[in-house]
Coordinates of C-alpha atoms in Angstrom, one line a residue:
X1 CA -100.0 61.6 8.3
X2 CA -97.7 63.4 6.4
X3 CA -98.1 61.9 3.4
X4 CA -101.8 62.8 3.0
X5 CA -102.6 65.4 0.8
X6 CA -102.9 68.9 1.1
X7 CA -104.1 71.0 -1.6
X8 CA -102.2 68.6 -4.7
X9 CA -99.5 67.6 -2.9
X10 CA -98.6 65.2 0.3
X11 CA -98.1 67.4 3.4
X12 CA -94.6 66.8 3.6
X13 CA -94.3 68.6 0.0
X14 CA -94.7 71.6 1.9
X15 CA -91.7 71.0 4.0
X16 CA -89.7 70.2 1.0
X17 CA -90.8 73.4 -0.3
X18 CA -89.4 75.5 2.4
X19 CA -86.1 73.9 1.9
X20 CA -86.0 74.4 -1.5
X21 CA -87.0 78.0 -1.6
X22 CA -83.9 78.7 0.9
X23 CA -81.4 77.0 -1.4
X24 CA -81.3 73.8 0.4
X25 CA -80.5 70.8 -2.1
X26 CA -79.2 67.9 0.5
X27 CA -82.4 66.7 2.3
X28 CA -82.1 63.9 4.8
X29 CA -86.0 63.0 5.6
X30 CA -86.6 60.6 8.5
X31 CA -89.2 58.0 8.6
X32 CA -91.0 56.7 11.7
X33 CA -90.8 52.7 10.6
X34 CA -90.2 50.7 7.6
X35 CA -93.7 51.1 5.9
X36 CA -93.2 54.9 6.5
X37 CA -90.0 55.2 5.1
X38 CA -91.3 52.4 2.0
X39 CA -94.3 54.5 1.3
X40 CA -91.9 58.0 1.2
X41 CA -89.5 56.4 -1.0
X42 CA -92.5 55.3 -3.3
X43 CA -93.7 59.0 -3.7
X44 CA -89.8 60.6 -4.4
X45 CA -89.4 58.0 -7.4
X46 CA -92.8 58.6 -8.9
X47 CA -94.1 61.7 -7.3
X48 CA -92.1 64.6 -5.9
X49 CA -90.6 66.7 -8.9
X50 CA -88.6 69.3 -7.0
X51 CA -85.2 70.4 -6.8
X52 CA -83.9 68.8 -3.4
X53 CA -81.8 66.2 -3.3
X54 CA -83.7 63.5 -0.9
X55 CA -82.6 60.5 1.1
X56 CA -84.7 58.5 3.2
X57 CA -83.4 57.4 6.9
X58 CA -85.8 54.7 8.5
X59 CA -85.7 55.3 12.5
X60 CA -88.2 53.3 14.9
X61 CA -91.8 53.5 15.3
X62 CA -91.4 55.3 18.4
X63 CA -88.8 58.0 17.7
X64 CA -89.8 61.8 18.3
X65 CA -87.7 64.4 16.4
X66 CA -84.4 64.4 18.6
X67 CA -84.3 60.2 17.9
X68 CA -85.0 61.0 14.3
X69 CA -81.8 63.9 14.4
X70 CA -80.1 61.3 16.3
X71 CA -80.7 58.7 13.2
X72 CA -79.7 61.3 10.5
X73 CA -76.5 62.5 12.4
X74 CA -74.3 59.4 11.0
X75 CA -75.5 60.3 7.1
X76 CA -75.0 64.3 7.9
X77 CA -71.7 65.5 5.7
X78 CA -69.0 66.0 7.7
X79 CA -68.2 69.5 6.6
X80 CA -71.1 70.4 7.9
X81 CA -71.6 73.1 10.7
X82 CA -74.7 73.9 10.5
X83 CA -78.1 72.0 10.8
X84 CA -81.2 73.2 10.0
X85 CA -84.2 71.1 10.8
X86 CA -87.8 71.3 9.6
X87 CA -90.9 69.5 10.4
X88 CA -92.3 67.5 8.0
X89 CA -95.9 69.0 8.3
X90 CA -94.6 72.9 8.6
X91 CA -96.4 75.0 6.2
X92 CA -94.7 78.3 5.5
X93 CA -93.5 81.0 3.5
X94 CA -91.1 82.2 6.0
X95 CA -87.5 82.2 4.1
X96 CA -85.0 79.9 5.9
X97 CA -82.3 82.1 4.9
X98 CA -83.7 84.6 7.1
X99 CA -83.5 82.3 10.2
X100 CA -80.1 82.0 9.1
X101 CA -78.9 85.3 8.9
X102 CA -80.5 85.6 12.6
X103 CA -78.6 82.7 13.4
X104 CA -75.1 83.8 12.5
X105 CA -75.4 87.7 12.9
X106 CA -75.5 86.4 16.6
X107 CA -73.7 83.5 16.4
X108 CA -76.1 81.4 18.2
X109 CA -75.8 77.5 19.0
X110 CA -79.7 77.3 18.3
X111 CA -82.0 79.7 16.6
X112 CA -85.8 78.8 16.2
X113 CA -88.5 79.9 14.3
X114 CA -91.9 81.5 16.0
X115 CA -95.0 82.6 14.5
X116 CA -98.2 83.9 15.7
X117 CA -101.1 81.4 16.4
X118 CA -103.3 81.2 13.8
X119 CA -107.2 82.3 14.9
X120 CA -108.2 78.5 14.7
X121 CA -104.7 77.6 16.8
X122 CA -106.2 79.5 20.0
X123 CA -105.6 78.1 23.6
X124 CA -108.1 77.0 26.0
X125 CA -108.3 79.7 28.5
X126 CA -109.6 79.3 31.6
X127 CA -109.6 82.2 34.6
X128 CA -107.0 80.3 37.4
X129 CA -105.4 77.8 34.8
X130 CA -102.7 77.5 32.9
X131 CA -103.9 77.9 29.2
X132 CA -104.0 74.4 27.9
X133 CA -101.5 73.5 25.3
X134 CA -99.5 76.3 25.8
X135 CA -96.0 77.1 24.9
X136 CA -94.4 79.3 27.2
X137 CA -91.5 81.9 25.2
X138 CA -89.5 84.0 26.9
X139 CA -88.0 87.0 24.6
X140 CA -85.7 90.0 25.3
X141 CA -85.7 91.0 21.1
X142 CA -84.3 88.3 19.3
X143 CA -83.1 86.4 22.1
X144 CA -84.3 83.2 23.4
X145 CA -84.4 83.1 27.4
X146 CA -87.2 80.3 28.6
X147 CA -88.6 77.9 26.6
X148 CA -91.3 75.8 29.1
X149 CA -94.5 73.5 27.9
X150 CA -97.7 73.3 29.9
X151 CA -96.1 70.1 31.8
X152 CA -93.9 72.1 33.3
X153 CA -96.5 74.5 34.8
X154 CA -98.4 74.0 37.7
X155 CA -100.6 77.3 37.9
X156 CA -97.1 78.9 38.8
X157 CA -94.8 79.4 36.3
X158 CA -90.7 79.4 37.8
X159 CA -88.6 81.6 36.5
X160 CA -84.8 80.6 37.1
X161 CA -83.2 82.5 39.1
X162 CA -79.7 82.9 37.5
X163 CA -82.0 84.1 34.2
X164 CA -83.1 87.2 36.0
X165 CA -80.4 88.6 37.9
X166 CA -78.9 88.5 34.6
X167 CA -81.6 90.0 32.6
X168 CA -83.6 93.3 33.3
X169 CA -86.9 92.4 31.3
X170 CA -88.5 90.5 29.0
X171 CA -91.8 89.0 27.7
X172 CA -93.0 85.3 28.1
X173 CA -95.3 84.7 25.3
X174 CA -98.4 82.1 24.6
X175 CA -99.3 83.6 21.5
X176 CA -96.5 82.2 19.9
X177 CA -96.5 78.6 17.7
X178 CA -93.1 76.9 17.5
X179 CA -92.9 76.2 14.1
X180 CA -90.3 73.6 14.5
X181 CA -88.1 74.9 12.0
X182 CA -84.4 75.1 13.7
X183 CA -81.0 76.3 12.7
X184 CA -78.7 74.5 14.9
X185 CA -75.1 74.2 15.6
X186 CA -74.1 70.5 14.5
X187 CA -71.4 69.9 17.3
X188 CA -73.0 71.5 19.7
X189 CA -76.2 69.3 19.5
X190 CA -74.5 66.4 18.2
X191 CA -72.6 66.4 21.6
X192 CA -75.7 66.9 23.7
X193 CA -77.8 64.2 21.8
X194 CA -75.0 62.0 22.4
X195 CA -74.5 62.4 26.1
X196 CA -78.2 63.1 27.1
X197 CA -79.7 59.6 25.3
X198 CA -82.9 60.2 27.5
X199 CA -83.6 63.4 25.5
X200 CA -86.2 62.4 22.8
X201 CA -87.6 65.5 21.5
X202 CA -86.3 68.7 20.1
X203 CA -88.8 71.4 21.2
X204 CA -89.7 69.5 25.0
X205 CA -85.4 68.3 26.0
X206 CA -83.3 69.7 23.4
X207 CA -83.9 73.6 22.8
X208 CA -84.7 74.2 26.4
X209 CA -81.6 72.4 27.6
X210 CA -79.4 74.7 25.2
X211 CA -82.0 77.6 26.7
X212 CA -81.0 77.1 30.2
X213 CA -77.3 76.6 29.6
X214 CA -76.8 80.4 29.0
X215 CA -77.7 80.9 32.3
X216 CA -75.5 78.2 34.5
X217 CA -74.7 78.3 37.7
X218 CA -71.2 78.9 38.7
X219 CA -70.7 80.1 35.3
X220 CA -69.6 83.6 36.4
X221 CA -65.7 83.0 37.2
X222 CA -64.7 85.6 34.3
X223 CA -61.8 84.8 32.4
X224 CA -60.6 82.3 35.0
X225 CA -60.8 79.1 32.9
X226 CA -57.4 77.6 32.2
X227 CA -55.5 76.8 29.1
X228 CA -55.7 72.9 30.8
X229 CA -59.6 73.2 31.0
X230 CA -59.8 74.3 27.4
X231 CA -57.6 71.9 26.0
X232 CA -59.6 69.3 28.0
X233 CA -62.7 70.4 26.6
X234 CA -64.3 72.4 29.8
X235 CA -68.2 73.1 28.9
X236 CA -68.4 76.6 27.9
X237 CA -71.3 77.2 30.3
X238 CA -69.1 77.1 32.9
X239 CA -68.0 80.9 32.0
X240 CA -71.1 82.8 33.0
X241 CA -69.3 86.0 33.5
X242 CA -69.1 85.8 29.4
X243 CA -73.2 85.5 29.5
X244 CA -74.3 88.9 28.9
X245 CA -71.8 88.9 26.3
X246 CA -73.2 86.1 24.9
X247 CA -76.8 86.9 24.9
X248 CA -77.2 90.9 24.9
X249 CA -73.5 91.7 22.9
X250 CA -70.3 93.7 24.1
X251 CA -68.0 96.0 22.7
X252 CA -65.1 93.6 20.3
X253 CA -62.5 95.9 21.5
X254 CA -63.3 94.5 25.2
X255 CA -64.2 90.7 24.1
X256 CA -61.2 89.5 24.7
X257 CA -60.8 91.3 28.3
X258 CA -63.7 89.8 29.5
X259 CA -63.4 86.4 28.7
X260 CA -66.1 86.6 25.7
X261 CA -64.1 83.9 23.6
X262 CA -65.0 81.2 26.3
X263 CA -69.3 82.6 26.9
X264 CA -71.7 80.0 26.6
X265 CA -73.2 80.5 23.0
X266 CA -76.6 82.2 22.8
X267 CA -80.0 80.4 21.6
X268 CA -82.4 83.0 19.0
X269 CA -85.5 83.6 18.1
X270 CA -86.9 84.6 14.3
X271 CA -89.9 85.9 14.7
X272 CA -92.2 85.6 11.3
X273 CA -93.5 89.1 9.7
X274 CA -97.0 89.3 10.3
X275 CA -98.2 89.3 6.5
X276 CA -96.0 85.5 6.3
X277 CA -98.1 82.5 6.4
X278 CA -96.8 79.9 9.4
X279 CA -98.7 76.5 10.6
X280 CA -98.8 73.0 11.4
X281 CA -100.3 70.2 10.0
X282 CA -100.3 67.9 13.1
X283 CA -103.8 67.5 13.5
X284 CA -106.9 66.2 11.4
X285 CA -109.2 68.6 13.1
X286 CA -108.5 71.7 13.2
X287 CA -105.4 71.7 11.8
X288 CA -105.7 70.4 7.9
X289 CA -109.1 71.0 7.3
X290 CA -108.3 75.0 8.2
X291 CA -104.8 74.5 6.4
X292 CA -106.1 73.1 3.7
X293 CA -109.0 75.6 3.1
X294 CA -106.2 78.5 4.0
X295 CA -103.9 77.6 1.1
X296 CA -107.0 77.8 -1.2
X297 CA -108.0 81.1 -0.5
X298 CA -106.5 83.9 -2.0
X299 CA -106.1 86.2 0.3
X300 CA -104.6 84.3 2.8
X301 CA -102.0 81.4 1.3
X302 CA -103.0 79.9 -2.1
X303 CA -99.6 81.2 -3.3
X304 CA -98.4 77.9 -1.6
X305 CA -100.7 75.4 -3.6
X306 CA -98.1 74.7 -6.0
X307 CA -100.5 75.8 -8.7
X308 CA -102.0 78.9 -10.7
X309 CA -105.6 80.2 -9.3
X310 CA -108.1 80.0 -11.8
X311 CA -110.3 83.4 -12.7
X312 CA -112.8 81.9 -10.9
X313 CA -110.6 82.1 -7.8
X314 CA -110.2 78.1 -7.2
X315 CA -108.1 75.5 -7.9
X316 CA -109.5 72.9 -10.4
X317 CA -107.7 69.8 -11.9
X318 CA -108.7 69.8 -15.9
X319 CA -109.5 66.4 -15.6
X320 CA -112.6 67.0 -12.9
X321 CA -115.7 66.1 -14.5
X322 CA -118.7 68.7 -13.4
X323 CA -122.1 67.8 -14.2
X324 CA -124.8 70.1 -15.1
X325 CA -125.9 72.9 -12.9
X326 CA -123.0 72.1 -10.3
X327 CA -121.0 75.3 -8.6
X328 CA -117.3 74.9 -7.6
X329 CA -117.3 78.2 -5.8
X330 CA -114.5 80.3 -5.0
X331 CA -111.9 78.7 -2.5
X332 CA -112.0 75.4 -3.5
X333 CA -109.5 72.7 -4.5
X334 CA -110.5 69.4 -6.4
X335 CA -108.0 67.1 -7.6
X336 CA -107.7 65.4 -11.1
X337 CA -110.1 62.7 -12.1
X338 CA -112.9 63.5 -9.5
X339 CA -116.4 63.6 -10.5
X340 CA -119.5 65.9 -9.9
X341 CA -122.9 64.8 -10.4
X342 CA -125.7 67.1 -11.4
X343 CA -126.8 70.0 -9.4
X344 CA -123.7 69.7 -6.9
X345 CA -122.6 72.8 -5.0
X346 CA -119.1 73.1 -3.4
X347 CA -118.1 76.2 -1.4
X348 CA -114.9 76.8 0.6
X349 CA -113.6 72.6 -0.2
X350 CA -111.3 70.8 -0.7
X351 CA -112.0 67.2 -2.7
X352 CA -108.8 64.9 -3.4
X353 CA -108.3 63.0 -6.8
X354 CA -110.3 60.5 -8.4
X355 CA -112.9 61.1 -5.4
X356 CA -116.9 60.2 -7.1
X357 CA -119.4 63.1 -5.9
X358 CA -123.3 62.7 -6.6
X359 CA -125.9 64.4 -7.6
X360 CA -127.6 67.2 -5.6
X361 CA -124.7 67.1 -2.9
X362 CA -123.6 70.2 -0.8
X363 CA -119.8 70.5 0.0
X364 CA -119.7 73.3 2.6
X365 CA -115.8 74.2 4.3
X366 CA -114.9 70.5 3.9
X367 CA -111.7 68.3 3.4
X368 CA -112.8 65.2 1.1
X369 CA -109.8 63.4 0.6
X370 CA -108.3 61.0 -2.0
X371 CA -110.6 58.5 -4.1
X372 CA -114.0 58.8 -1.7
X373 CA -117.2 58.7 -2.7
X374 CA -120.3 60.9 -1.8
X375 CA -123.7 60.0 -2.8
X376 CA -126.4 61.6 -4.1
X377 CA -128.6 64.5 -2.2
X378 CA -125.6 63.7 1.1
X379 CA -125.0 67.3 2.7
X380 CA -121.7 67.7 4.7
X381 CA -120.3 70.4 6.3
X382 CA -117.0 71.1 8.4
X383 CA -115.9 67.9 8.0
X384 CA -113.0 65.8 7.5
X385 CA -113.8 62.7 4.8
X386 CA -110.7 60.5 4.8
X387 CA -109.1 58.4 1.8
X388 CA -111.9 56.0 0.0
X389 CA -114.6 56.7 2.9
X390 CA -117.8 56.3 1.7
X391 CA -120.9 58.4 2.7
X392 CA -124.1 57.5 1.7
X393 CA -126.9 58.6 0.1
X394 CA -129.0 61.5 1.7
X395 CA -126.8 61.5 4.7
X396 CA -125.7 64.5 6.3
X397 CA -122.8 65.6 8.4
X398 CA -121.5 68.5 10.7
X399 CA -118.4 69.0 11.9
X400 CA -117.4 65.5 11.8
X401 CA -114.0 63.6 11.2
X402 CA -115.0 59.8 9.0
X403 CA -112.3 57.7 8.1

């Protein structure tokens, strides 16, 4: 999936991007599987142009993003403190050196990225449900206090308890998309990936484990940890009385009184500016036919298409071919070597490279992708057309997904 194209470019150009434009040059990107990781280092040798330096890791078919961190960790550089880990179909203009500075102004173990749902990103709401496919944040500012998925709601959602005596309000959020991008603290998570094998993903075991460790029970013996259980590395979580330190600040002149040195790390959230751009390609339908019309359009993200907008306000390869009396309307993205017939009108599209286009064909807020062919007088229309698909002549489509 993440190597189809988006705009001009594989999705996973966009994550590269991100990297990039916060000064990242070492890039370790994991591959589900040997044809994955074959087909990745393909596109780097031939492909990719950008500044980062990249190295493939292969991890199995099955792994989810904390088995993929686990399969990095061995080729992460040793100096290293600090981790920061992106999706490979995140598409954003948020700067990671923002999440950054979050991330050390208060010295958290974790700090993640959160973005308002995009309009085509709503949940399923239902009066007496839990939304389906909800994320459920819990904020106090910048600070992360629950992190729970729809599994772990059953119409009621349980609050721990040790969270609110500690904490006199906050918000718990399902307007909010983890974006997936994470600063982390490499010992820290390198310690808990390597105790807690069973936990497979990042945003389901990983974050809300670090979450619920600021808040552990029998953690509130202030100051009474011993030389003997520091040198024999005692889990910080067992101070609790250092937790409001940790997660709502204290005076330095009374840090060390209070046993602050020894508080369990806090775990942050950056929260993207409203006018910032923030979304995930991990679906067909919406997700990259709305992506991929949203990064044409000029008022909303063409500035990360990679390319200059045309005064016609579109993107269009020089090598496109347009027949006679054909529109390519404002919006629109076609790739280099594609071909229009006569009388063609495109509006609001995207159509991949070398893909052959008809006569008398209508293109209406469609994704065609690379090297497939519409015939003549076919109509389509909020559609997905996948790589080398053929549709035939005089056929039309609504809202449809063809491979």
């Amino acid at each position: 999936r993440h190597m189809l194209d988006l705009g001009f470019n594989p999705i996973v150009w966009h994550a590269l991007q991100t990297l990039e434009a916060g000064g990242v040059k070492d890039v370790l990107l994991v591959a589900r599987g040997d044809h994955a990781a074959s087909r990745f280092d393909a596109w780097l040798k031939e492909g990719y142009e950008g500044g980062c330096d990249v190295e493939v890791i292969t991890a199995p078919e099955d792994a989810d993003t904390a088995d993929a961190l686990r399969a990095a960790m061995p080729s992460v550089s040793a100096d290293a403190d600090t981790l920061a880990v992106v999706a490979g179909d995140l598409v954003t203009d948020v700067s990671i050196a923002d999440v950054l500075a979050t991330h050390v102004r208060r010295g958290a173990v974790a700090t993640c990225l959160l973005a308002k749902r995009r309009a085509w990103n709503g949940l399923d709401m239902k009066v007496g449900r839990p939304p389906k496919g909800a994320h459920y944040v819990g904020l106090s500012g910048d600070k992360l206090l629950l992190m729970a998925d729809e599994e772990d709601v059953d119409k009621v959602l349980k609050l721990r308890r040790p969270m609110m005596n500690r904490v006199s309000d906050f918000v718990v959020h399902t307007d909010l998309l983890d974006a997936q991008l994470y600063v982390l603290d490499k010992n820290e998570v390198s310690h808990l990936l390597e105790q807690k094998r069973h936990m497979t993903s990042l945003q389901l075991d990983v974050i809300p484990a670090l979450v619920r460790r600021q808040f552990a029970p029998g953690s509130d013996q202030v100051g009474k940890s011993s030389a003997a259980e520091s040198s024999n590395g005692a889990d910080a979580n067992a101070d609790d009385g250092g937790l409001m330190e940790a997660v709502f600040g204290v005076d330095k002149e009374n840090k060390d009184a209070k046993g602050g040195e020894n508080a369990p790390r806090p775990c942050c959230a950056h929260l993207a500016p409203d006018d910032a751009y923030c979304a995930r390609v991990d679906t067909v339908v919406p997700a990259l036919l709305e992506v991929s019309r949203e990064i044409a359009d000029g008022a909303v993200a063409a500035h990360l298409n990679g390319r200059r907008m045309s005064k016609y306000e579109n993107f269009v390869d020089p090598t496109v071919v347009i027949g006679g009396k054909s529109t390519i309307g404002p919006g629109c993205i076609v790739g280099g070597g594609t071909s229009f017939g006569e009388k063609c009108s495109v509006k609001r599209s995207v159509v991949g490279a070398g893909c052959s286009v008809g006569s008398g064909v209508k293109l209406v807020n469609c994704v065609v992708m690379n090297r497939a062919t519409i015939e003549d007088g076919a109509t389509v229309q909020g559609s997905v057309i996948g790589p080398r698909a053929v549709i035939g002549s005089g056929a039309s489509l609504r809202e449809c997904a063809v491979q």
